[in-house]
Structure formats: C-alpha cells, structure tokens
mmCIF file of C-alpha atoms in Angstrom:
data_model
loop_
_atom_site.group_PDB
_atom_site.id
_atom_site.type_symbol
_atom_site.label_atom_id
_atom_site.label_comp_id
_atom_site.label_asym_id
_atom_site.label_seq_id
_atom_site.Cartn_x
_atom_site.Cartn_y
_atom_site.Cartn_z
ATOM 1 C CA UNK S 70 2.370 41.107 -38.915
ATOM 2 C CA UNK S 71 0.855 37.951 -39.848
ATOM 3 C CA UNK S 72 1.683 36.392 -36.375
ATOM 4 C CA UNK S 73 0.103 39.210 -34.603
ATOM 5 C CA UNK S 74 -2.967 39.330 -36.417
ATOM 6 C CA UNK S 75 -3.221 35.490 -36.113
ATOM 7 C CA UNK S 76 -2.959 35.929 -32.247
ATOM 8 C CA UNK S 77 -5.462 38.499 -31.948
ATOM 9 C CA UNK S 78 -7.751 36.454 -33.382
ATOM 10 C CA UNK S 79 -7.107 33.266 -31.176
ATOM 11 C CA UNK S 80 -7.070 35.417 -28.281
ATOM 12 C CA UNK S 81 -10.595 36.680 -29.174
ATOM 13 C CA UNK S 82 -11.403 32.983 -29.972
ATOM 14 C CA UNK S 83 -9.954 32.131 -26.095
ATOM 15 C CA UNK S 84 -12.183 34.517 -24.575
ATOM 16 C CA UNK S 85 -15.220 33.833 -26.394
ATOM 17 C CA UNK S 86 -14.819 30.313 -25.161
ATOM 18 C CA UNK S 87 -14.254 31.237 -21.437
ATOM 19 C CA UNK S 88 -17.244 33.337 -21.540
ATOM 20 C CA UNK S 89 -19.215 30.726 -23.199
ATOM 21 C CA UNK S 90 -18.187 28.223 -20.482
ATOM 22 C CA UNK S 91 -19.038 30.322 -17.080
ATOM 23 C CA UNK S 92 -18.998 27.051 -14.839
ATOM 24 C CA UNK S 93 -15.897 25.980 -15.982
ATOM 25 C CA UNK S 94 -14.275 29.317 -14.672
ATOM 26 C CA UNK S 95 -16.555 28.821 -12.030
ATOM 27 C CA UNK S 96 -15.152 25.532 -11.226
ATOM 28 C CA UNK S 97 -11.463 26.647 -10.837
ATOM 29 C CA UNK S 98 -12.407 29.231 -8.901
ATOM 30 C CA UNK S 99 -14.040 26.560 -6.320
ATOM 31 C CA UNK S 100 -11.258 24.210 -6.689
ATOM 32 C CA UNK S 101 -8.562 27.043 -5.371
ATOM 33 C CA UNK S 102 -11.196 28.269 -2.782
ATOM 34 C CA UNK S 103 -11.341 25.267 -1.456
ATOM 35 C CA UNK S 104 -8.023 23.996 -1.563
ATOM 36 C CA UNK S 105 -7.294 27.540 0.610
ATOM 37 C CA UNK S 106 -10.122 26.996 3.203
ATOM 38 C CA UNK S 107 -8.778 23.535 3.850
ATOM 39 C CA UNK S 108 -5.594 24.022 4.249
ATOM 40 C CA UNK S 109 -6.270 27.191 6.182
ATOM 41 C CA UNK S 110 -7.922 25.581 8.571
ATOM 42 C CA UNK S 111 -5.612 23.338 8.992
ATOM 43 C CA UNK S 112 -3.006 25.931 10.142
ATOM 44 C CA UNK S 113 -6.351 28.310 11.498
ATOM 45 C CA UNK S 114 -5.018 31.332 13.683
ATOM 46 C CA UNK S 115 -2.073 30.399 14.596
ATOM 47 C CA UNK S 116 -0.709 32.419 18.148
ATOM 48 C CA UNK S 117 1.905 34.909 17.525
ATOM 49 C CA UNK S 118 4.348 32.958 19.839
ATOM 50 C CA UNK S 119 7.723 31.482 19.350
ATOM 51 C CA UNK S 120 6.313 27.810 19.736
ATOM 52 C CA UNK S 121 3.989 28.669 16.561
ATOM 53 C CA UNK S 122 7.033 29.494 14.477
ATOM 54 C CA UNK S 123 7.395 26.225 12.911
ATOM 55 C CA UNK S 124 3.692 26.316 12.203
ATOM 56 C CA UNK S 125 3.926 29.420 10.345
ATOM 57 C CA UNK S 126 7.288 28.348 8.287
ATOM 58 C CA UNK S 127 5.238 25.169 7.458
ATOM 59 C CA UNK S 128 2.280 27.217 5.849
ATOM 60 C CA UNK S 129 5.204 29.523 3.867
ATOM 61 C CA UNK S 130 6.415 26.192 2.689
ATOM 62 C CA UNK S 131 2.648 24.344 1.863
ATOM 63 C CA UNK S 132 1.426 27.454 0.119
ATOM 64 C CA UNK S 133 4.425 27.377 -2.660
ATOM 65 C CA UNK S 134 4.098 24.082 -2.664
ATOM 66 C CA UNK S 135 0.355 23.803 -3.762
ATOM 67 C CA UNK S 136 0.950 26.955 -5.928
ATOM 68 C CA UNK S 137 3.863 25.004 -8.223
ATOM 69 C CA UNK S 138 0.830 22.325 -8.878
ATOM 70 C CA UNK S 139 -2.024 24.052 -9.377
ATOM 71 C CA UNK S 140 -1.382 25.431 -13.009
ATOM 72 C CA UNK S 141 -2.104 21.717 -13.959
ATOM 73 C CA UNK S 142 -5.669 22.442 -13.563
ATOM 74 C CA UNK S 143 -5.169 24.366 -16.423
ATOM 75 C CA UNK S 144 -4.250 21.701 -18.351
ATOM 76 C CA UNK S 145 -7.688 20.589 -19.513
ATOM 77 C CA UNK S 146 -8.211 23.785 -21.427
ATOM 78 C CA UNK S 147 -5.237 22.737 -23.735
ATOM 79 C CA UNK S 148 -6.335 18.583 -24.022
ATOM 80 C CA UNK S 149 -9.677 20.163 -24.409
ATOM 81 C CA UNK S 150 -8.765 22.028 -27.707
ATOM 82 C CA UNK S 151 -6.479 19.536 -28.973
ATOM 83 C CA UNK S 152 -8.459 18.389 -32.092
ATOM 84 C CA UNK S 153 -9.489 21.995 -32.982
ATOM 85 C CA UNK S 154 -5.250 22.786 -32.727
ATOM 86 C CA UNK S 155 -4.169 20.145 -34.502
ATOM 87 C CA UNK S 156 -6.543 20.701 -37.779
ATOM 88 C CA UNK S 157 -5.555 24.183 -37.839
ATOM 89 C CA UNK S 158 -1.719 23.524 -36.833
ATOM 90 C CA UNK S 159 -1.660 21.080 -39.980
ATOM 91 C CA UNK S 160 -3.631 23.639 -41.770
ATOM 92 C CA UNK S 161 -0.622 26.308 -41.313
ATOM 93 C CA UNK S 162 -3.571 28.532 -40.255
ATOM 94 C CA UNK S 163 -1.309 30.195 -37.615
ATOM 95 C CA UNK S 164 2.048 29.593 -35.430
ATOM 96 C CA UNK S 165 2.442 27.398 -32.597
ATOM 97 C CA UNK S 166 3.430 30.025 -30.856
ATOM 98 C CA UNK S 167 0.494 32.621 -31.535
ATOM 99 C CA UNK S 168 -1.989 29.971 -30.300
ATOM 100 C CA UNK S 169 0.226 29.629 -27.048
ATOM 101 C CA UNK S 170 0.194 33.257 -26.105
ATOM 102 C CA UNK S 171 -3.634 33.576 -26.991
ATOM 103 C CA UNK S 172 -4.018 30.401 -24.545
ATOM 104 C CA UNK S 173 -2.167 32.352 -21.884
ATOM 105 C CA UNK S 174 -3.216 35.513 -22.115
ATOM 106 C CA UNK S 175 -7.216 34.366 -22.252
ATOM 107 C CA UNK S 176 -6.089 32.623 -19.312
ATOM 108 C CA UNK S 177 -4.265 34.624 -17.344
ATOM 109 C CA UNK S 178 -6.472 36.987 -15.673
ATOM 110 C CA UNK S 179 -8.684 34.363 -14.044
ATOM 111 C CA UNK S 180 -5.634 32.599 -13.051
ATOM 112 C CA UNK S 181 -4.492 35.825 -11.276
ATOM 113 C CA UNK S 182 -7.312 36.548 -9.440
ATOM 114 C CA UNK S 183 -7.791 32.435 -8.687
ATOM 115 C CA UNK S 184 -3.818 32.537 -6.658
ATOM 116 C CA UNK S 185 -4.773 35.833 -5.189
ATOM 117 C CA UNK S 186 -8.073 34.042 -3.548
ATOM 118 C CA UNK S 187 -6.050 31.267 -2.536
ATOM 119 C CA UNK S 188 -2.963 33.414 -0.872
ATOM 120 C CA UNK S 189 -5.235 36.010 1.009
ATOM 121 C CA UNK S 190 -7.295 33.428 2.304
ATOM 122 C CA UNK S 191 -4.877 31.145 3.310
ATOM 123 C CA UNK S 192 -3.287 33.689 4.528
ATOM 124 C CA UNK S 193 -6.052 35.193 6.618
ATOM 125 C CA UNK S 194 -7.059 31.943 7.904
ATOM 126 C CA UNK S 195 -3.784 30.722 9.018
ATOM 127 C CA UNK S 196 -3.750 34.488 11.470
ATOM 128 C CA UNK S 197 0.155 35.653 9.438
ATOM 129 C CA UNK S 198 0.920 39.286 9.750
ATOM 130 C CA UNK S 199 -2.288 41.877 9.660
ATOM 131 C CA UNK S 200 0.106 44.142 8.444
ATOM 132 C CA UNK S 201 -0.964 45.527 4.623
ATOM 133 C CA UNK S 202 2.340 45.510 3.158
ATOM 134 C CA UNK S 203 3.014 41.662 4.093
ATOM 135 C CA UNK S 204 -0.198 40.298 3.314
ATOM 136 C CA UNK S 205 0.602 42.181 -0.561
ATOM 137 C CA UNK S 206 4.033 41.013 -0.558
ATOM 138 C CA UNK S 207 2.212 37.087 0.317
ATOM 139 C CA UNK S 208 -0.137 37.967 -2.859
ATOM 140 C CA UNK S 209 2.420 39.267 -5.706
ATOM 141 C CA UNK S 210 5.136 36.622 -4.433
ATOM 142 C CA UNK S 211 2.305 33.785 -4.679
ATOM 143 C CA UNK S 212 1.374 35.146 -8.538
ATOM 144 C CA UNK S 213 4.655 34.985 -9.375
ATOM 145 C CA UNK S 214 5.375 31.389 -8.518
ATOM 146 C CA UNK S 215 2.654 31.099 -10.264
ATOM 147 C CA UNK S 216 3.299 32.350 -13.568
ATOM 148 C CA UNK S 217 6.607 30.287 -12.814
ATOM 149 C CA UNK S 218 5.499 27.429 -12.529
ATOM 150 C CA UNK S 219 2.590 27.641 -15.285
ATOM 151 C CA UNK S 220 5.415 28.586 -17.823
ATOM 152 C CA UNK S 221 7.610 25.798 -16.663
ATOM 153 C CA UNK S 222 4.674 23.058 -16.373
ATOM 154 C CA UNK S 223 2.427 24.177 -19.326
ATOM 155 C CA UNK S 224 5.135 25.613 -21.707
ATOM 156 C CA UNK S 225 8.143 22.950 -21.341
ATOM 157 C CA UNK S 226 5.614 20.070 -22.028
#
C-alpha cells in the first residue's frame, strides 16, 4: 500500500515537472524529428525496384539501430534529479523502485509519441510500403524496441 501511494505521488511529482519544463519536451521532440528528416533524406524515395532492395534493408537496419540509442536522451531527466533522489532515497521517503516506475511512466507517453514521429517519418521519407497495415506494423515494432532498449539502457544501469 505504502509503495503505491508513494508512486502516485512521484508520478504526480514527474508530471508536474514535465509540464513545468515545456521546452525540454519540446527539445526531444526536435532532436527525434530531426534525426528522422536526416536520415530520411538520406534514403529519400527510394524506387520500388530490385536494385533499391539493399537500400531499403539498410533503412530497416539504421532505424533499429538509432532507436536502441535514443532512450539515452532520456538520461538527463534522471542525472537531472539526482540530488532531489538521493536526499529522499537516504530519507527512506519511498522505494527505489516506486521512483523508477513514476520516472517511466511520466515519461513514457512523450517517448511514445517521440519513436512514432521518428518511424512514420522516416518511413514516409525513405518511399517503404504505402500500404496501412505495414507502415503500423513499422510504428508498434519501432515502440517496442524502444521500450526494449529504454528498459535495458536506463534500468540495468
């Protein structure tokens, strides 16, 4: 009970200061637009033609590739509350464990919507499949190697 109460009230203390801190969300946002317009343009409508197939495997492999190292943009948001963690950690205010589920699920949704920007723009820019079923397979398999790799990156450290 205790442990759920305590994470409620970090996860209300997460989003408070996300909201307080629009350009910081603001900033991620830019940093995986722009990572997807330049690499999109690198691979930029690519012909539907068996001498653009390793073209296309090569975005398939880049996109995973950039998605397994972007959580560490992220990682300022946990250096950045390090002092406030530690006083309360050594305060036995809460569990370790309640402050990182708050942390992730504050952070989640913008995270979300941050690899689905990246993947269907990438995506669109690069000229894969128009077909609606493949461009939402692209998007949920791209969130999931994202929550992958943010677990693996942010939670094994």
């Amino acid at each position: 009970m205790h442990t759920a109460l305590s994470c409620r009230t970090l996860l209300w203390r997460e989003f408070l200061s996300i909201t307080r801190n629009p350009a910081d969300v603001a900033g991620r946002c830019l940093i995986f637009c722009w990572l997807a317009i330049f690499v999109g343009l690198i691979y930029y409508n690519l012909p539907n033609t068996v001498d653009s197939l390793r073209s296309r495997l090569n975005v398939l492999f880049v996109e995973p590739v950039i998605l397994l190292l972007l959580p560490y943009v992220y990682m300022s948001l946990y250096t950045a509350d390090k002092q406030y963690y530690i006083a309360d950690s050594s305060a036995k205010l809460y569990h370790p464990s309640a402050y990182y589920i708050a942390k992730q699920m504050a952070v989640m949704p913008f995270a979300i919507l941050n690899v689905l920007l990246f993947s269907f723009t990438l995506y669109g820019l690069a000229g894969l499949r128009h077909n609606g079923a493949a461009v939402g397979m692209n998007g949920l398999m791209s969130v999931l190697i994202y929550l992958i790799a943010a677990q693996v990156g942010l939670g094994g450290g």
